[in-house]
Coordinates of C-alpha atoms in Angstrom, one line a residue:
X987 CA 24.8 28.8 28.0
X988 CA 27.9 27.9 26.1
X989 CA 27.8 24.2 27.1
X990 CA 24.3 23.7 26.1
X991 CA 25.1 25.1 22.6
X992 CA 27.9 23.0 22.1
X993 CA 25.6 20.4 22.4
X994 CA 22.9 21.5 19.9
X995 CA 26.1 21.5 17.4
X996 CA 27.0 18.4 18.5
X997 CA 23.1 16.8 17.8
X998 CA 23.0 19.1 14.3
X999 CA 26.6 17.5 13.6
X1000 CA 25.2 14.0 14.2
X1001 CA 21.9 14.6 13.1
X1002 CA 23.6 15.3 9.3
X1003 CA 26.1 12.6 9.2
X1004 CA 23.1 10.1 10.1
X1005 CA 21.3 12.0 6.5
X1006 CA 24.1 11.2 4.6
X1007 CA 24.7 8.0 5.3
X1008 CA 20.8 7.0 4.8
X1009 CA 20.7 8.9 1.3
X1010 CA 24.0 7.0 0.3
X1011 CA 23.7 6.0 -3.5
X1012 CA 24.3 2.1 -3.1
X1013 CA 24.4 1.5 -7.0
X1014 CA 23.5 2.9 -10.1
X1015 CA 22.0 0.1 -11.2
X1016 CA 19.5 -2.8 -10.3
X1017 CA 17.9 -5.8 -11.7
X1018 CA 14.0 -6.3 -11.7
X1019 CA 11.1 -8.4 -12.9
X1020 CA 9.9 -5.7 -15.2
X1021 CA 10.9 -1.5 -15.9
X1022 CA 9.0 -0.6 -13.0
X1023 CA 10.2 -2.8 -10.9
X1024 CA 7.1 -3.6 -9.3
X1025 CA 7.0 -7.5 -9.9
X1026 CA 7.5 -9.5 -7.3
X1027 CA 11.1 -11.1 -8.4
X1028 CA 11.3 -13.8 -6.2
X1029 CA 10.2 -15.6 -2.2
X1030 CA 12.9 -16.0 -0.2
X1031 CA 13.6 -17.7 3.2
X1032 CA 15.8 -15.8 5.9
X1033 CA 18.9 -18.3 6.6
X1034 CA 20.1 -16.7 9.6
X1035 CA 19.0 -13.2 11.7
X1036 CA 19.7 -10.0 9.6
X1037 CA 20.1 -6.0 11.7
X1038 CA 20.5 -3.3 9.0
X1039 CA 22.8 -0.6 9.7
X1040 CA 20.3 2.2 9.1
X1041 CA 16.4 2.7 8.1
X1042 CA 16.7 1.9 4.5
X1043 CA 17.7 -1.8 5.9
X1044 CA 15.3 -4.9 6.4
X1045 CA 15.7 -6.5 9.5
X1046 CA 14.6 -10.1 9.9
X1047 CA 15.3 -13.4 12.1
X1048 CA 16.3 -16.7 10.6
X1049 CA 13.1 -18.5 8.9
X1050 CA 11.3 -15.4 8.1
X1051 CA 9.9 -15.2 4.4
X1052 CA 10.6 -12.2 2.5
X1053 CA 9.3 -11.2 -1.2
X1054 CA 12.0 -10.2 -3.2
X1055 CA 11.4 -7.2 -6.0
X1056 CA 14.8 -5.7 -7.0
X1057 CA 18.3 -6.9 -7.0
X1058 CA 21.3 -4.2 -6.9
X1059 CA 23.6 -4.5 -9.9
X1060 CA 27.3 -3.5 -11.1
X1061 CA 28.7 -2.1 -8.1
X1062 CA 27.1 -4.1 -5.3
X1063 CA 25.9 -7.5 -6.3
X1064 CA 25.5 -8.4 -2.6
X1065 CA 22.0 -5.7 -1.7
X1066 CA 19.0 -7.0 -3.1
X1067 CA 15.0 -5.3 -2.0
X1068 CA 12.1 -7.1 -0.5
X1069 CA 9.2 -6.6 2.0
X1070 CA 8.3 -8.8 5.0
X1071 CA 5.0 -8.2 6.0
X1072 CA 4.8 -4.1 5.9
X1073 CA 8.3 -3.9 6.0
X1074 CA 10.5 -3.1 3.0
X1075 CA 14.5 -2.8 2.3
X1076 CA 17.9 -3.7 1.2
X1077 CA 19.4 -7.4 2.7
X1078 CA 22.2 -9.4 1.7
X1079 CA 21.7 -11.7 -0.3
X1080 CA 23.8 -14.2 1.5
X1081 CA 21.8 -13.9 3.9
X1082 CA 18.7 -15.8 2.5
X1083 CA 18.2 -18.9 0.5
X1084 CA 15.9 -19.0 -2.6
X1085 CA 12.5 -20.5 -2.5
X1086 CA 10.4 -20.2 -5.2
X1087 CA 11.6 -17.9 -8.5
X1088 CA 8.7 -15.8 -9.5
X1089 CA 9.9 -14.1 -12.9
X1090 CA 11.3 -15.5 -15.8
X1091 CA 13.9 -12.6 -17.3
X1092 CA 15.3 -9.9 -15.0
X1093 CA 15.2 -6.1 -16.6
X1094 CA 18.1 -4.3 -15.1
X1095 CA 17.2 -0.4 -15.0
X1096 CA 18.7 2.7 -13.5
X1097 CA 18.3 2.9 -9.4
X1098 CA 16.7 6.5 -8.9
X1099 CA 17.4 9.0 -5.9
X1100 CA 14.3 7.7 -3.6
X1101 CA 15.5 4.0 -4.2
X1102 CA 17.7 4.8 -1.4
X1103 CA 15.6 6.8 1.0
X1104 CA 14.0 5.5 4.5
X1105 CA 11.0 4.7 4.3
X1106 CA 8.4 4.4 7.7
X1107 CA 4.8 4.8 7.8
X1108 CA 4.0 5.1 4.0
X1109 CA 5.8 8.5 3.7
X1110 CA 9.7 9.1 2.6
X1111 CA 11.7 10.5 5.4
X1112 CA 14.3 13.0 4.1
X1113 CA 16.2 14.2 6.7

């Protein structure tokens, strides 16, 4: 009986440093192609294959296209946001070369609290 609980507080302990690293503030800031940031930014082309670290990640293999819609600003440069197919999420952007620019000015805003929450089957997972 004792074994098997030390292993439930072993799954709960690894269960809620898996939360806190996917609802990790990445920046404070971000750079879009208007306030809402719901203009597609630009189309990129995957340069080599990409495996995020966690859910809030876009994984993709060298080639791929990917629509890019935000750009994280001020303290990390490197993460920007884009959807491939049904699948959205942070990238680096070194890992992607530029195809076509689709917005004129970038509008940087404030990043808000679900910017940085998984997201699978159309719902937010919070866990």
């Amino acid at each position: 009986m004792s074994r098997i609980l030390d292993q439930r507080i072993l799954l709960l302990v690894i269960s809620f440093s898996a939360s806190v690293q996917s609802t990790k503030v990445l920046s404070e800031w971000k750079k879009c192609g208007d306030p809402e940031c719901e203009k597609a930014m630009s189309r990129v082309q995957a340069t080599t294959d990409y495996l995020g670290p966690d859910c809030r990640y876009l994984n993709f293999k060298t080639g791929e296209e990917i629509i890019v819609y935000s750009k994280l600003s001020r303290e990390n440069e490197n993460l920007w946001t884009g959807s491939k197919g049904k699948d959205f999420g942070y990238f680096p952007r070194d890992a992607v070369k530029v195809e076509e620019v689709l917005i004129e000015k970038e509008v940087e805003v404030l990043t808000k609290e679900t910017d940085f929450l998984c997201l699978h089957e159309d719902k937010y997972t919070v866990e």
